[in-house]
PDB file of C-alpha atoms in Angstrom:
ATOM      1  CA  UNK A   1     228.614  28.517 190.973  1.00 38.00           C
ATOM      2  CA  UNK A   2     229.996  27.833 187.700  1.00 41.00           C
ATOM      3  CA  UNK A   3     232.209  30.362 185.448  1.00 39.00           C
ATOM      4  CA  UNK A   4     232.750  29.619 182.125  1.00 36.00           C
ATOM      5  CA  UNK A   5     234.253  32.332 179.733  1.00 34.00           C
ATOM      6  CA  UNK A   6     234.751  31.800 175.783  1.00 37.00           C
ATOM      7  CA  UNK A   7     237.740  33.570 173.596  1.00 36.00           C
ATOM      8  CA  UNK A   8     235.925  35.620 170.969  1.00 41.00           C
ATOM      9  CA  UNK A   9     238.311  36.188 167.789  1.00 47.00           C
ATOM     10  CA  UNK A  10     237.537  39.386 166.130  1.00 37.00           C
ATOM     11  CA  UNK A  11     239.562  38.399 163.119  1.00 64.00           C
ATOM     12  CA  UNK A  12     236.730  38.473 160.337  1.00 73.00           C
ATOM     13  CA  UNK A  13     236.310  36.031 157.190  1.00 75.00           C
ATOM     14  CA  UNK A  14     237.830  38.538 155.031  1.00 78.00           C
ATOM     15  CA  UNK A  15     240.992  38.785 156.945  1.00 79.00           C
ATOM     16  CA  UNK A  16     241.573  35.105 156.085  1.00 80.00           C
ATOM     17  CA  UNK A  17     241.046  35.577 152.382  1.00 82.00           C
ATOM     18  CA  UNK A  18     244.269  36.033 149.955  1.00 82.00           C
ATOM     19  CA  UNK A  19     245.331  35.220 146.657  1.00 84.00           C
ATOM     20  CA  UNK A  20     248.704  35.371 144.883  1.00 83.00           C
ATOM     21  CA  UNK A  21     249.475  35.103 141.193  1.00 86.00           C
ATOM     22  CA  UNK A  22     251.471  32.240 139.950  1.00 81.00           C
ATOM     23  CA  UNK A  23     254.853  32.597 138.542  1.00 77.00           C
ATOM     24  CA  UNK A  24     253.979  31.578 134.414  1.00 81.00           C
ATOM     25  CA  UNK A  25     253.116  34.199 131.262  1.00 85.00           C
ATOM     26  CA  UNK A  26     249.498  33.357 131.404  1.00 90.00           C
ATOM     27  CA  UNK A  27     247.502  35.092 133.898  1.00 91.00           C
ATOM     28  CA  UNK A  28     246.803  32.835 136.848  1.00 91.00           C
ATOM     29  CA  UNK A  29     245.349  33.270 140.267  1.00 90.00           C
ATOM     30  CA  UNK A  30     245.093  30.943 143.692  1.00 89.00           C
ATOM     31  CA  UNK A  31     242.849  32.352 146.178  1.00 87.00           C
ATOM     32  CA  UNK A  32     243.320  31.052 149.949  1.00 85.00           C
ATOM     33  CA  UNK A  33     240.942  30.933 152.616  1.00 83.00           C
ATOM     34  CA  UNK A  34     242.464  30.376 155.555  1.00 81.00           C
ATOM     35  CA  UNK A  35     239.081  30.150 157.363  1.00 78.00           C
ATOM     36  CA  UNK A  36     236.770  27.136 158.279  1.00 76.00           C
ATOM     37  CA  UNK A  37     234.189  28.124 156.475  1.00 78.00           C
ATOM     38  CA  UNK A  38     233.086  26.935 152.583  1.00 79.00           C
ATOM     39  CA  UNK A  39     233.327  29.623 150.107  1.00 82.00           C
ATOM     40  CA  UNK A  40     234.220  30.421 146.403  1.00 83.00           C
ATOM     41  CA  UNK A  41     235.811  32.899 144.917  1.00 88.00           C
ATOM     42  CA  UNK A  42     234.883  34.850 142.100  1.00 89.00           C
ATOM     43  CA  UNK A  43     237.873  36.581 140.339  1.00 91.00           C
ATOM     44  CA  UNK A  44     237.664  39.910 137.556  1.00 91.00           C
ATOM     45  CA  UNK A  45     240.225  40.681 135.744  1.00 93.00           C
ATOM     46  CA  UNK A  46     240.876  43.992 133.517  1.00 92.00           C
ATOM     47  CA  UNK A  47     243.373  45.264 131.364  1.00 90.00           C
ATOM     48  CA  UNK A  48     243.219  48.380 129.388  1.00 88.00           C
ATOM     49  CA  UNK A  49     240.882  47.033 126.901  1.00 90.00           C
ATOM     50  CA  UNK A  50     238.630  44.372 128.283  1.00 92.00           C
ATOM     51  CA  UNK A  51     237.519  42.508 131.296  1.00 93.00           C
ATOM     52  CA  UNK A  52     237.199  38.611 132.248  1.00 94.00           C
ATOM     53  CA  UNK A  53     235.489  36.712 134.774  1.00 92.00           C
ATOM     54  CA  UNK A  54     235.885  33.363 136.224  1.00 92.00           C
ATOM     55  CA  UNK A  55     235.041  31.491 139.545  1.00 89.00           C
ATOM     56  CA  UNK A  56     237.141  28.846 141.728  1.00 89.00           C
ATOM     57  CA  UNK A  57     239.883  28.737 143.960  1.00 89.00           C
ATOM     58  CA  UNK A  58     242.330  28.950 140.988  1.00 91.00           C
ATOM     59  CA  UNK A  59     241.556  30.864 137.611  1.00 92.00           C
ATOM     60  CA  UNK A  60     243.246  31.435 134.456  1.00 93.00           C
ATOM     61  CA  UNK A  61     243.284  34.423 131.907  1.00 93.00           C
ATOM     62  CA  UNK A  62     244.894  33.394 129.028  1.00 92.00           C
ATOM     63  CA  UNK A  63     243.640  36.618 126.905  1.00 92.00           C
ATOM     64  CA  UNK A  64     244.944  39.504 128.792  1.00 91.00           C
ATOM     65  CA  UNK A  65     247.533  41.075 127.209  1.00 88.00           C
ATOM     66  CA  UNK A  66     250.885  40.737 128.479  1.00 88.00           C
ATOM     67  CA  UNK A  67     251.911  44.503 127.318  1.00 87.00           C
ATOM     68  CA  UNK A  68     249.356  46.150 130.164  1.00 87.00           C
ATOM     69  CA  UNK A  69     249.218  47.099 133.805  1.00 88.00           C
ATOM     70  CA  UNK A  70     246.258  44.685 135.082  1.00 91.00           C
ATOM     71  CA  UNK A  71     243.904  45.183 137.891  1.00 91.00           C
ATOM     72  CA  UNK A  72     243.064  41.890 139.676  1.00 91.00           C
ATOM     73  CA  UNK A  73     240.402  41.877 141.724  1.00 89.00           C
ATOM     74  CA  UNK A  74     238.566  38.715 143.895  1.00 87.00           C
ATOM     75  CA  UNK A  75     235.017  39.044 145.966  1.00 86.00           C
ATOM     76  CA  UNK A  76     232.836  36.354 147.918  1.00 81.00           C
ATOM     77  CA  UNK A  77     230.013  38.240 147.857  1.00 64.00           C
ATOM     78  CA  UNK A  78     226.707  37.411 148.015  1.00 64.00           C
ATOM     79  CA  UNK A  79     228.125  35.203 151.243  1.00 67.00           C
ATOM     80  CA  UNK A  80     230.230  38.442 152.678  1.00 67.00           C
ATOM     81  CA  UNK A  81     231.674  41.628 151.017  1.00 73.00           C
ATOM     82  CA  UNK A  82     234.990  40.965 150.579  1.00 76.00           C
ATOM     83  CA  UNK A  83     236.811  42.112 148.165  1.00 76.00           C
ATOM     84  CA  UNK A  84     240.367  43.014 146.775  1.00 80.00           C
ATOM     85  CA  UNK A  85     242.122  44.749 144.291  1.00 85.00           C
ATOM     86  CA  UNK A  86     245.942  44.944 143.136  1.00 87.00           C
ATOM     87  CA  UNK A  87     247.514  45.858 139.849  1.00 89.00           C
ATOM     88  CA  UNK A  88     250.143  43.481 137.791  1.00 89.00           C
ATOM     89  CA  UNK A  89     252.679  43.895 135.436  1.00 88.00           C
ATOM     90  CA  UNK A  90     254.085  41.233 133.266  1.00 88.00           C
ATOM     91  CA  UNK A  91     258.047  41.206 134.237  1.00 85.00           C
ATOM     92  CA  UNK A  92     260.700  38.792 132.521  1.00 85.00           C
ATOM     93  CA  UNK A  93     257.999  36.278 132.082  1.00 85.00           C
ATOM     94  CA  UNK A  94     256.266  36.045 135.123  1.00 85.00           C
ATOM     95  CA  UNK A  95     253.159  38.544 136.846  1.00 87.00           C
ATOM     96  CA  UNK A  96     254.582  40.521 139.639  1.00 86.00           C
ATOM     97  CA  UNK A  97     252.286  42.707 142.080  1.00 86.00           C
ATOM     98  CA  UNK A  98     253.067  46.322 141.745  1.00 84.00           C
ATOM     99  CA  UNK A  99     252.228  49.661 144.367  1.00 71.00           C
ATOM    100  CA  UNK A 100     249.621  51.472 142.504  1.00 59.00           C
ATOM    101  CA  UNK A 101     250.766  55.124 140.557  1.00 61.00           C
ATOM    102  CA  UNK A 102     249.009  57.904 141.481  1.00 60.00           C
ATOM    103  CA  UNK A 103     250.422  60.354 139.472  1.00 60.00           C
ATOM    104  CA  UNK A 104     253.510  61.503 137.418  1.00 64.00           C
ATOM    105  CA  UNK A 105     255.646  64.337 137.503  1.00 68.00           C
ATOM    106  CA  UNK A 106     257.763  65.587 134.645  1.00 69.00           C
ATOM    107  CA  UNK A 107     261.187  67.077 135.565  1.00 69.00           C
ATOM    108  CA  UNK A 108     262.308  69.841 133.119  1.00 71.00           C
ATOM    109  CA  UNK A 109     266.053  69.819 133.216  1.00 67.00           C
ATOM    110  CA  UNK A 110     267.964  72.517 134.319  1.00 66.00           C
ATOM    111  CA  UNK A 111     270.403  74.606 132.011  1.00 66.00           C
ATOM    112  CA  UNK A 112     273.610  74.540 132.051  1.00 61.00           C
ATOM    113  CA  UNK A 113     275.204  77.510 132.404  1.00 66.00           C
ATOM    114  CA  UNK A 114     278.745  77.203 134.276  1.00 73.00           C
ATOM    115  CA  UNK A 115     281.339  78.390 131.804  1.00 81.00           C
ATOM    116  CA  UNK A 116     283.640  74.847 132.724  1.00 87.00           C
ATOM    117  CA  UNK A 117     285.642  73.078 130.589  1.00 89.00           C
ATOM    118  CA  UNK A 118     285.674  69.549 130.734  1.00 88.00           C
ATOM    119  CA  UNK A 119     288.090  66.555 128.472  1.00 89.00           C
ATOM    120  CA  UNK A 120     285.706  63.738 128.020  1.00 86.00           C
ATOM    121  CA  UNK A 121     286.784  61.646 130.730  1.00 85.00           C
ATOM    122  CA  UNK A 122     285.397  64.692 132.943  1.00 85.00           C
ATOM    123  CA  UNK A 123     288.452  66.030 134.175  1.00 89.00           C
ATOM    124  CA  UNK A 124     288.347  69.910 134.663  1.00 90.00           C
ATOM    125  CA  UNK A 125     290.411  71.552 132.291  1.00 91.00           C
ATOM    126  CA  UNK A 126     292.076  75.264 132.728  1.00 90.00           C
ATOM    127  CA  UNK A 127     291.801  76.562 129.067  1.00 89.00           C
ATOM    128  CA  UNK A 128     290.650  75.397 125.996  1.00 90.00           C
ATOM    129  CA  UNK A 129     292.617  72.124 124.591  1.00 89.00           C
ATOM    130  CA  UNK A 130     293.867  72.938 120.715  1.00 88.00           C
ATOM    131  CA  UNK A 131     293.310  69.671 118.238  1.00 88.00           C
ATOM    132  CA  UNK A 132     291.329  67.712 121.139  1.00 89.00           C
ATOM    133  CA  UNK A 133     287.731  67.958 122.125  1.00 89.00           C
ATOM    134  CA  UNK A 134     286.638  69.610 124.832  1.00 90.00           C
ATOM    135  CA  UNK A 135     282.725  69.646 126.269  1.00 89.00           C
ATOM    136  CA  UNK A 136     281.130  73.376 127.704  1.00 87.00           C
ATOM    137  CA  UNK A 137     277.747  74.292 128.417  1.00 83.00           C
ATOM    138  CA  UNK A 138     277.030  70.078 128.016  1.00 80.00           C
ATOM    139  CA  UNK A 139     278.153  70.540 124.189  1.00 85.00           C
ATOM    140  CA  UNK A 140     281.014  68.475 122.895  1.00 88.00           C
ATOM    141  CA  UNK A 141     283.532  70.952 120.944  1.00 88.00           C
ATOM    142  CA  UNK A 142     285.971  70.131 118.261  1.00 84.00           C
TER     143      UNK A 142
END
């Protein structure tokens, strides 16, 4: 009697696909399949005004303006539905990936009401200096 046994890999085609952005002021993308199988990418690329298209391993996107948070996305469909999408920022010349913002919040300060006195260096005073200024409240006196 013969036994034979194969090791089935659940990793799927889509966990082998990445990308990264390249380190220059225009726009460029390098996908990476780090399958066996033959496929191509097809990239989209938005910024806050218009969208571009292109197909290959590598694409460029010389239009999109350098002054917007970008989505990049990449799919292989009709062959599988993979897909991925990440935001970039243009910083100090090159695109960096960046977490996605969900939202916002505004922080009203608080007043300052402590009757301290303060020199400007920050040092706690006792009483009120006479010809020097003095801060209280967060105003600068004179």
């Amino acid at each position: 009697m013969l036994l034979c046994c194969t090791y089935v890999n659940a990793q799927t085609l889509c966990d082998s696909l990445s990308y990264s952005v390249s380190d220059s002021v225009v726009l460029t993308v390098v996908g990476f399949n780090n399958s066996s199988d033959s496929l191509s990418f097809r990239w989209g690329v938005c910024d806050n005004t218009t969208c571009y298209s292109a197909s290959g391993d590598t694409a460029y996107f010389p239009l999109v303006s350098p002054f917007d948070t970008v989505k990049v996305c990449f799919d292989i469909s009709p062959q599988w539905f993979c897909s991925d999408c990440q935001y970039v920022v243009l910083i100090e010349g090159s695109w960096q990936v960046v977490s996605i913002i969900t939202h916002v919040n505004e922080i009203q300060a608080l007043p300052i009401s402590n009757s301290r006195i303060y020199d400007l260096l920050g040092k706690e005073l006792k009483r009120i200096p006479k010809n020097s200024m003095y801060i209280r409240n967060g105003r600068l006196y004179r």
